[in-house]
XYZ file of C-alpha atoms in Angstrom:
483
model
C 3.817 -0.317 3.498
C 1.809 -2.801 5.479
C -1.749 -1.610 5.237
C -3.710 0.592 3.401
C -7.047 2.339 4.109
C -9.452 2.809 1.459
C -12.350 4.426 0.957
C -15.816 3.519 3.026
C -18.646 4.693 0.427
C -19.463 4.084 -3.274
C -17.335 5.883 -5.735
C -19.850 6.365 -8.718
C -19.986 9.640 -7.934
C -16.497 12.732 -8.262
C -15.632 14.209 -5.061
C -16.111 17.577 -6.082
C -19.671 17.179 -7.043
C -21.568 18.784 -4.002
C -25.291 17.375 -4.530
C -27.773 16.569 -1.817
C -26.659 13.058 -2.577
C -22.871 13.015 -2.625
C -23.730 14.392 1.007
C -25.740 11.672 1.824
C -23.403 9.170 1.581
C -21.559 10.334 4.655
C -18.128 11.954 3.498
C -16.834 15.299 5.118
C -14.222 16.954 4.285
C -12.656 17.131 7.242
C -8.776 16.008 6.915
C -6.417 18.669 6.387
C -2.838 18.784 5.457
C -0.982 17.230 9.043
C -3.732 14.388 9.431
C -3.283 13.241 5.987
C 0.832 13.574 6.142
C -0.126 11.031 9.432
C -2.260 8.857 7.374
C 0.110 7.947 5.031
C 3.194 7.593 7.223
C 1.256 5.447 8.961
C 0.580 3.158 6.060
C 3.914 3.043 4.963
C 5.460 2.103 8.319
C 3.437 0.138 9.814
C 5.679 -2.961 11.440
C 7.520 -2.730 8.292
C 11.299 -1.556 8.955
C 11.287 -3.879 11.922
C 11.314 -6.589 9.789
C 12.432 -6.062 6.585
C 15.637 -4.481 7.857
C 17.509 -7.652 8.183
C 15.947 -8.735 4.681
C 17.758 -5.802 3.235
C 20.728 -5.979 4.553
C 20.879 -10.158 3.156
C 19.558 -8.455 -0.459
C 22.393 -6.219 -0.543
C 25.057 -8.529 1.609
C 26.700 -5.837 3.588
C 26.097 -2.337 5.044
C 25.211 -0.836 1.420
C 21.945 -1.454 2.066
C 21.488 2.179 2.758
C 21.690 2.753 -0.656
C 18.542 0.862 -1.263
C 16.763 2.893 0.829
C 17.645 5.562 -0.967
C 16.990 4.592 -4.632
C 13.816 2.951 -3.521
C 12.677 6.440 -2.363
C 13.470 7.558 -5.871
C 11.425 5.442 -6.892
C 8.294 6.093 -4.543
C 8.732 9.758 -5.451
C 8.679 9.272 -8.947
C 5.717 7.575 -8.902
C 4.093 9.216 -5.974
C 4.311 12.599 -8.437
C 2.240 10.324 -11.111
C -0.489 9.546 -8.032
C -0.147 13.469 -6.950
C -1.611 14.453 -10.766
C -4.346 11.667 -10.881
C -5.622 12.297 -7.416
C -5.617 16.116 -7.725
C -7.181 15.673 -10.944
C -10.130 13.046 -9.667
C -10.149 12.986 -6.201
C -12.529 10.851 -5.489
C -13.069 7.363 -3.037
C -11.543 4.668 -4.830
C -8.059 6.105 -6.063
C -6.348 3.631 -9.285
C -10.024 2.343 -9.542
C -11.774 5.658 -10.611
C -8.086 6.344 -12.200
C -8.383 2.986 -14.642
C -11.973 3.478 -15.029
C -11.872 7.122 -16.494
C -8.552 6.277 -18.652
C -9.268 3.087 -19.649
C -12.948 3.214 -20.550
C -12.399 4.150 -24.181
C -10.918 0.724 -25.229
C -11.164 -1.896 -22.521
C -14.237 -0.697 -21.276
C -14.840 -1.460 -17.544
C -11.555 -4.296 -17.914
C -8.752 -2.381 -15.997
C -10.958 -1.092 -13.163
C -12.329 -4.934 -13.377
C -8.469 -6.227 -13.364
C -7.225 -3.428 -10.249
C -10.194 -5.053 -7.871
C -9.013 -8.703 -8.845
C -6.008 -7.821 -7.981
C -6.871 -6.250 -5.317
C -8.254 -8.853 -3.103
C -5.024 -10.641 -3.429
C -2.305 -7.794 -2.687
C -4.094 -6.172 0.096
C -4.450 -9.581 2.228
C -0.722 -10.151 0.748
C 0.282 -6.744 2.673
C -1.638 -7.835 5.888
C 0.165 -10.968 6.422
C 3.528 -9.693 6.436
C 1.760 -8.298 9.324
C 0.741 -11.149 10.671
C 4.507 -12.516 10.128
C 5.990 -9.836 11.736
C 3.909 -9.651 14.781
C 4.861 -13.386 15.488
C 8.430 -12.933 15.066
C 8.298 -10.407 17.512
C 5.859 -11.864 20.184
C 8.772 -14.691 19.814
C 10.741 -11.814 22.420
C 8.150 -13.217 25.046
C 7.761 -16.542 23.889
C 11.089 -17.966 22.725
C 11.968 -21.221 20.959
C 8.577 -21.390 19.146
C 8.139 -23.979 16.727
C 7.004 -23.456 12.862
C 3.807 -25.177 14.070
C 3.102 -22.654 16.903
C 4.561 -19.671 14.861
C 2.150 -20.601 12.052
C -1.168 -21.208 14.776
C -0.617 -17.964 16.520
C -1.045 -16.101 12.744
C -4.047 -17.651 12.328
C -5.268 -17.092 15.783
C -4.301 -12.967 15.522
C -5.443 -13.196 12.163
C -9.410 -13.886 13.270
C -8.944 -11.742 16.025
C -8.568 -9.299 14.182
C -11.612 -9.838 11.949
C -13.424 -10.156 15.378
C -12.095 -7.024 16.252
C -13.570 -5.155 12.793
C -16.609 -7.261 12.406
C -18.609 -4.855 13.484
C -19.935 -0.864 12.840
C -16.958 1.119 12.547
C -17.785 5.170 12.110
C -14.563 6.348 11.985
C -10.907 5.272 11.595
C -8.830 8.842 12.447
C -8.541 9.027 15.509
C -7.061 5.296 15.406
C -4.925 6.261 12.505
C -3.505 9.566 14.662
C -3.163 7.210 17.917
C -1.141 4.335 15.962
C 0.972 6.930 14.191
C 1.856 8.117 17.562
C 2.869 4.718 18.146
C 4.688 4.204 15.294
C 6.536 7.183 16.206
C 7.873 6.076 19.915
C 8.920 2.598 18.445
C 11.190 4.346 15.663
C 12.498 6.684 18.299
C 13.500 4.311 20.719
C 14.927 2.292 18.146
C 16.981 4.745 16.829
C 17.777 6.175 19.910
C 19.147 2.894 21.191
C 21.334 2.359 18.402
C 22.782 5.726 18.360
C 23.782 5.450 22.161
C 26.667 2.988 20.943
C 27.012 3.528 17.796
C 29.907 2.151 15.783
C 31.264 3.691 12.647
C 33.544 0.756 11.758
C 30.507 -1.347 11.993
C 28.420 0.759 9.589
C 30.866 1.350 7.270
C 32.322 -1.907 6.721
C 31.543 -3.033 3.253
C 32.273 -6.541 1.855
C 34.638 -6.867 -0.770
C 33.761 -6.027 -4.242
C 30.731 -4.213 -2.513
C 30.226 -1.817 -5.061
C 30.748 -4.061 -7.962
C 28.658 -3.655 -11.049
C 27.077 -6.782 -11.403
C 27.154 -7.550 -7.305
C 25.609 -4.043 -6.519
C 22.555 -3.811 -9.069
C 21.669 -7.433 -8.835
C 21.432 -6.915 -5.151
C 19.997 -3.861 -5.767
C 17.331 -5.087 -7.727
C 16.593 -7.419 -4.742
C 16.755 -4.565 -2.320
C 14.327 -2.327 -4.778
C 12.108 -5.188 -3.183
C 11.887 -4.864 -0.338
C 11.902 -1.026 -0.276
C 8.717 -0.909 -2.684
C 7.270 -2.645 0.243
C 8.671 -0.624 2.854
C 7.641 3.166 1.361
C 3.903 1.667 -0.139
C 1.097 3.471 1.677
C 2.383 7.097 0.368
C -0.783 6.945 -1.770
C -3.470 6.291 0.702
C -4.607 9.358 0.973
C -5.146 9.487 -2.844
C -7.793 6.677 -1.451
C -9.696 9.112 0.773
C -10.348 12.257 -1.550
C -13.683 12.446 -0.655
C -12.714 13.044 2.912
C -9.603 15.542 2.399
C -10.161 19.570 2.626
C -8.799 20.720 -0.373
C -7.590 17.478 -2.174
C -6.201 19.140 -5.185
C -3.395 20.949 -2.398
C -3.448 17.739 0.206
C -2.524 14.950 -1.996
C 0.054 15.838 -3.300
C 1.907 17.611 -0.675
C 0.989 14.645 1.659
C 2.313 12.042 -0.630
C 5.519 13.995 -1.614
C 5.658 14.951 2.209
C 5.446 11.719 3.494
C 7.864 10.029 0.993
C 10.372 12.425 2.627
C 9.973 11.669 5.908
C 9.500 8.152 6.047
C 13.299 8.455 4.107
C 14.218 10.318 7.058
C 13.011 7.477 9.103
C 14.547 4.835 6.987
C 18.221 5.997 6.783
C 19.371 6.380 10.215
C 16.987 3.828 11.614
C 19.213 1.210 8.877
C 22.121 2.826 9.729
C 21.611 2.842 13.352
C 20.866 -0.806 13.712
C 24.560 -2.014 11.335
C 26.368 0.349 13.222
C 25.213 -1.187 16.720
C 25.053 -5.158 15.197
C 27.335 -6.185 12.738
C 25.772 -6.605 9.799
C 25.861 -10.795 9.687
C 24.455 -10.661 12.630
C 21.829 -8.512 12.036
C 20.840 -10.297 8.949
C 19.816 -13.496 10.609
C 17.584 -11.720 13.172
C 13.443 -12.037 13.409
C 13.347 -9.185 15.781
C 16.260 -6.506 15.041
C 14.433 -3.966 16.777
C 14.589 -5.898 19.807
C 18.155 -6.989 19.222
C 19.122 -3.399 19.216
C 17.725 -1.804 21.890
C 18.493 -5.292 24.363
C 22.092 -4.166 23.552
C 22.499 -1.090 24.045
C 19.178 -0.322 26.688
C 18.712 -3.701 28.799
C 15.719 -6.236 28.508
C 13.023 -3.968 30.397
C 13.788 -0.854 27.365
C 13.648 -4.074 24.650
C 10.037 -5.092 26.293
C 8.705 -1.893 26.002
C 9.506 -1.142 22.211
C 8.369 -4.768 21.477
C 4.887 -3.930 23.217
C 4.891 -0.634 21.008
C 5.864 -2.637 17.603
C 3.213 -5.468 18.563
C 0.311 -2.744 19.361
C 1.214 -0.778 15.876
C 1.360 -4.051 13.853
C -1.934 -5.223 15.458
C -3.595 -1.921 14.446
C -2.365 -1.390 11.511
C -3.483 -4.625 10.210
C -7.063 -3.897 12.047
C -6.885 -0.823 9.777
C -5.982 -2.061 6.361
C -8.281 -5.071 6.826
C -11.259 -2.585 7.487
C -10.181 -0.124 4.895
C -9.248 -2.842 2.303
C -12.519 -4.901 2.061
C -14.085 -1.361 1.165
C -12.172 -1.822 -2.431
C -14.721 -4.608 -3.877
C -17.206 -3.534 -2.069
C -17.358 0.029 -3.398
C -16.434 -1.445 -7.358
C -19.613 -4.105 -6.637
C -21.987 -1.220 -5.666
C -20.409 0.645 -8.725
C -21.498 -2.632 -11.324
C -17.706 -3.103 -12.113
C -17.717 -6.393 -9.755
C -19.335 -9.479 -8.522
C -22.547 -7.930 -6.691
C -22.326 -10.619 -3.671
C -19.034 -8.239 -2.900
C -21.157 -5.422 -2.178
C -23.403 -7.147 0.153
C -23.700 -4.762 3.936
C -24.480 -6.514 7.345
C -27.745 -6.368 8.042
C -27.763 -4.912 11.142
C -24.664 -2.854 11.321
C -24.180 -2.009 7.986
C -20.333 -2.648 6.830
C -19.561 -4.816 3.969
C -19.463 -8.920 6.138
C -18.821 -10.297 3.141
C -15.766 -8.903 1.547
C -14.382 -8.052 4.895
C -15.041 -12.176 5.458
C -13.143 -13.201 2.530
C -10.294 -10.804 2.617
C -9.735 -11.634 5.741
C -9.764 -15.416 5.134
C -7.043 -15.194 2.183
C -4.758 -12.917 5.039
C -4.915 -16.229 7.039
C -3.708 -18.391 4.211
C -1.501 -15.621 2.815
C 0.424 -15.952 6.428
C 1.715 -19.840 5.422
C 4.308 -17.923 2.942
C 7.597 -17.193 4.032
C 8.312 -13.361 4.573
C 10.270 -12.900 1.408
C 7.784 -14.855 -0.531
C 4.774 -13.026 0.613
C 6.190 -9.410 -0.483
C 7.571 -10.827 -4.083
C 4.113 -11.495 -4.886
C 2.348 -8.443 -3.272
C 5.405 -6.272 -5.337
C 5.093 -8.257 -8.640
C 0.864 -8.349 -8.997
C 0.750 -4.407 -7.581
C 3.369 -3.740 -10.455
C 1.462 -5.510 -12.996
C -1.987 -4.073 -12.602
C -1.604 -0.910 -10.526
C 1.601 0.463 -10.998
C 2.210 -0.057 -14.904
C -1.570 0.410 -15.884
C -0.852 4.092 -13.595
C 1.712 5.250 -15.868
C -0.048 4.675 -18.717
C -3.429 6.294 -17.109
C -1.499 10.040 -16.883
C -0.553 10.286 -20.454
C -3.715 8.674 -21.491
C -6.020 11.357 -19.609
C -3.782 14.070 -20.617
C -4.436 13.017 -24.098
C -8.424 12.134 -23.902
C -9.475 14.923 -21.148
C -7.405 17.880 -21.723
C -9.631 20.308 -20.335
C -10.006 18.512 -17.179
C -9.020 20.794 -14.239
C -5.456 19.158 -12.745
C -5.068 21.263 -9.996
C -1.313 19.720 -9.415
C 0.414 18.479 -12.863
C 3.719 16.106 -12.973
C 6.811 18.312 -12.359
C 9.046 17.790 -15.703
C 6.364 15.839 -16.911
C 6.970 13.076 -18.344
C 10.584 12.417 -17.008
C 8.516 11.123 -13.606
C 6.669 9.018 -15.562
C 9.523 7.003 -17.680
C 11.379 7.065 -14.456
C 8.681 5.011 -12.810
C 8.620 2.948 -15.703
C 11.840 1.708 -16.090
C 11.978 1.490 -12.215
C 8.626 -0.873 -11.923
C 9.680 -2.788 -14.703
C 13.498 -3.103 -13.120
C 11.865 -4.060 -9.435
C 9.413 -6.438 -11.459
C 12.325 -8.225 -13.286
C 14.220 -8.822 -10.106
C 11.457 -10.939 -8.223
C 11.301 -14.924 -8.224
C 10.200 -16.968 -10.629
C 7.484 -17.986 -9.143
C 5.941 -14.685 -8.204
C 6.422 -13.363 -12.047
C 4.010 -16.678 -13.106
C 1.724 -16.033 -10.074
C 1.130 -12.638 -11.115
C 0.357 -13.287 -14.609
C -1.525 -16.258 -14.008
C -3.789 -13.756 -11.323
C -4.194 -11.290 -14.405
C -5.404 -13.637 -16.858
C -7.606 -15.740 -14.495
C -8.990 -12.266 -13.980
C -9.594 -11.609 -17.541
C -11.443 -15.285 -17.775
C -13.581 -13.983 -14.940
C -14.360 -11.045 -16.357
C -15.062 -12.577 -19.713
C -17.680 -14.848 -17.675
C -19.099 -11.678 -15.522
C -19.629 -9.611 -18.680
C -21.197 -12.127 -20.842
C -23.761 -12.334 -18.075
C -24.207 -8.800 -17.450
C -24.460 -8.123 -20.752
C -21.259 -5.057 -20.926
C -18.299 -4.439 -23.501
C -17.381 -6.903 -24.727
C -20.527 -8.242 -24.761
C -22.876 -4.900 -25.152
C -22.078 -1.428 -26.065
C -19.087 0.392 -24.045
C -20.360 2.931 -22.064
C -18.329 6.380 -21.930
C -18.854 8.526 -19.189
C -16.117 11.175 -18.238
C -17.251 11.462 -14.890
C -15.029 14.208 -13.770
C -15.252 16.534 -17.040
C -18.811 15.683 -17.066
C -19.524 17.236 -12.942
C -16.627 20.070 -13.868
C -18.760 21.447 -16.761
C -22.028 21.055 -14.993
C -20.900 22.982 -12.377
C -19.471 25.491 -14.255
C -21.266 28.981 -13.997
C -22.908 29.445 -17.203
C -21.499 31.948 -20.036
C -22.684 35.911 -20.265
């Protein structure tokens, strides 16, 4: 997952409520099933398996990397059914954030939805800058032998082109989304099509010893988990968008459990493709595998081509995530759950400057981290606020609203659910050191902040908590009344 696009209106209000003024605010329901599929494949991919193949393969030391493709689908499904109930359920603009707010409210008051936009303004940026990474590793095809210095100038210089690019009025993002997909697409295909016009078995299949060791398999795996959690992110996007979707309560879930699928069937042979063409030390080492791949087997004018493709998809989708992503504090500001300068709109073209400004200017610093870096602490802060708090949210909701309307509900509930437990908790337990302390240190600076903000605004714990069950609340009003 390298970008995600959020939500471009205030979420104070459920999608399904049909007033004069939820029209006002601009959302149609106008994305059906195949768009929405798009939209999240797109999120996922992204630039993301052209760089994070190589970082695989090194996690799992050998051509079993496969198999953490695999399990880190699993995964993604398994919590992907938990985002399928909760966006059914509430499908409104602002996804976990509505989803904390309405579970949450009883005891922590406005905390968790607080707590996901903290952490939010971190992790998103986090995601972009692998972008940024990954478009300079590749642009090193046309501009070899660049130093650390020049690497690290040219992702700051594509970094404020990009907010140049967005800082402006911006009506609608689907088309792009549905053009860059496309993209997407034609880089995967020649990719796998170049590795699969040589294709060596012995190459692919030639595990290390001891490859399939206990303790050498699952602490690689763990490792691996890592970077696939990064790779598949972006199924939920669309969980983001409710307002927007044609019958949400069918969409999301059959375009998150639709999209984990086929960005699997993406994953597998495009991984097994590239070991069976480069052995697998080889391929390891390489900034551009992509590239490497399609050089070999295709010549340097084929190699050109699907490095223009991978440059123009990374370039977009950052574009993309940065203009859907500074949408997530803005929206929670004009909701009173976060700092009101947040929610601040251009004055003459009317998109939210200032958290696109500041989002934007953490990318730029995010890009200094290493690759590897960068995703341990986008995987270990999204685990700790989103993902965890998400499990809990279901049961909690099933417990508090059980007459709201859940037009999808967990298959084998709640075997999902403890399976994305253990899973997130696994993943989180495998990343550095230093991302682990990061990510609680984010939380609880968080919670300082929001001790500070609520003091002043005068909310729990501070004033009364406020209980409002949005969705129950809209589902009974629109209810036809009894005979």
């Amino acid at each position: 997952m390298e970008s995600t696009i959020m939500p471009m209106g205030p979420v104070n209000m459920p999608a399904h409520d049909q007033s004069p003024e939820a029209s006002a605010r601009g959302f149609r329901r106008s994305i059906g099933l195949f768009p929405a599929v798009a939209i999240n494949m797109t999120q996922m991919c992204g630039i993301g398996p052209f760089i994070t193949i190589p970082a695989m393969i090194a996690a799992m030391n050998g051509p079993q990397a496969i198999f953490g493709w695999v399990v880190g689908a699993a995964l993604a499904m398994a919590d992907g059914l938990i985002w399928a109930e909760l966006g059914a359920a509430m499908p409104g603009a602002g996804g976990t954030y509505v989803y904390l707010r309405e579970a949450f409210q009883y005891r922590s008051g406005r905390l968790m939805p607080f707590l996901f936009v903290w952490t939010a303004i971190l992790a998103i940026p986090l995601t972009l800058s692998t972008g940024l990474i990954g478009f300079v590793q590749y642009l090193g095809y046309f501009l070899p032998n660049l130093s650390w210095l020049h690497m690290h100038v040219l992702a700051v210089l594509l970094g404020v082109a990009v907010i140049f690019a967005i800082y402006r009025k911006v009506d609608s993002v689907k088309r792009i989304t549905m053009v860059l997909w496309i993209v997407m697409l034609l880089a995967v295909a020649f990719t796998i099509g170049a590795s699969f016009t040589d294709f060596h078995a012995n190459l692919a299949f030639e595990y290390p010893p001891g490859a399939f060791g206990f303790t050498s398999f699952f602490s690689g795996l763990g490792s691996g988990l890592i970077i696939a959690v990064y790779d598949y992110l972006g199924y939920n996007t669309t969980a983001y968008m409710g307002e927007e979707l044609k019958e949400p309560g069918r969409v999301i879930p059959r375009s998150i459990i639709i999209a984990i699928l086929g960005m699997m069937a993406i994953y597998l042979p495009m991984n097994l493709g590239v070991i069976g063409t480069v052995p697998w030390k080889e391929a390891e080492h390489s900034n551009s595998v992509a590239t490497l791949v399609v050089t070999q087997n295709w010549g340097h004018t084929a190699a050109g081509i699907v490095t223009v493709l991978i440059l123009i998809a990374a370039f977009a989708s950052i574009a993309m995530g940065l203009l859907g992503g500074c949408r997530v504090p803005y929206n929670a500001a004009q909701d009173g759950v976060f700092f009101k300068f947040f929610g601040r709109l251009h004055p003459k073209h009317g998109f939210p400057h200032v958290a696109l400004l500041i989002m934007g200017a953490i990318m730029i610093f995010c890009s200094f981290f290493d690759f590897t870096t960068a995703i341990s602490m986008l995987v270990s802060v999204t685990i700790l606020i989103q993902a965890l708090a998400q499990v809990a949210a279901v049961s909690i909701l099933r417990r508090r609203q059980p007459g709201l309307k859940r037009p999808y509900k967990q298959w084998l509930y709640p075997v999902p659910s403890i399976l994305a437990l253990i899973g997130w908790v696994y993943v989180y337990s495998s990343v550095d050191r230093f991302s682990i302390y990061m990510s609680i240190a984010w939380v609880i600076g968080g919670i300082a902040f929001f001790a500070i903000w609520a003091s002043v605004t005068r909310i729990w714990p501070f004033g009364p908590r406020e209980i409002r069950e949005a969705y129950l609340d809209t589902q009974s009003s629109s209810s036809p009344p009894m005979k």
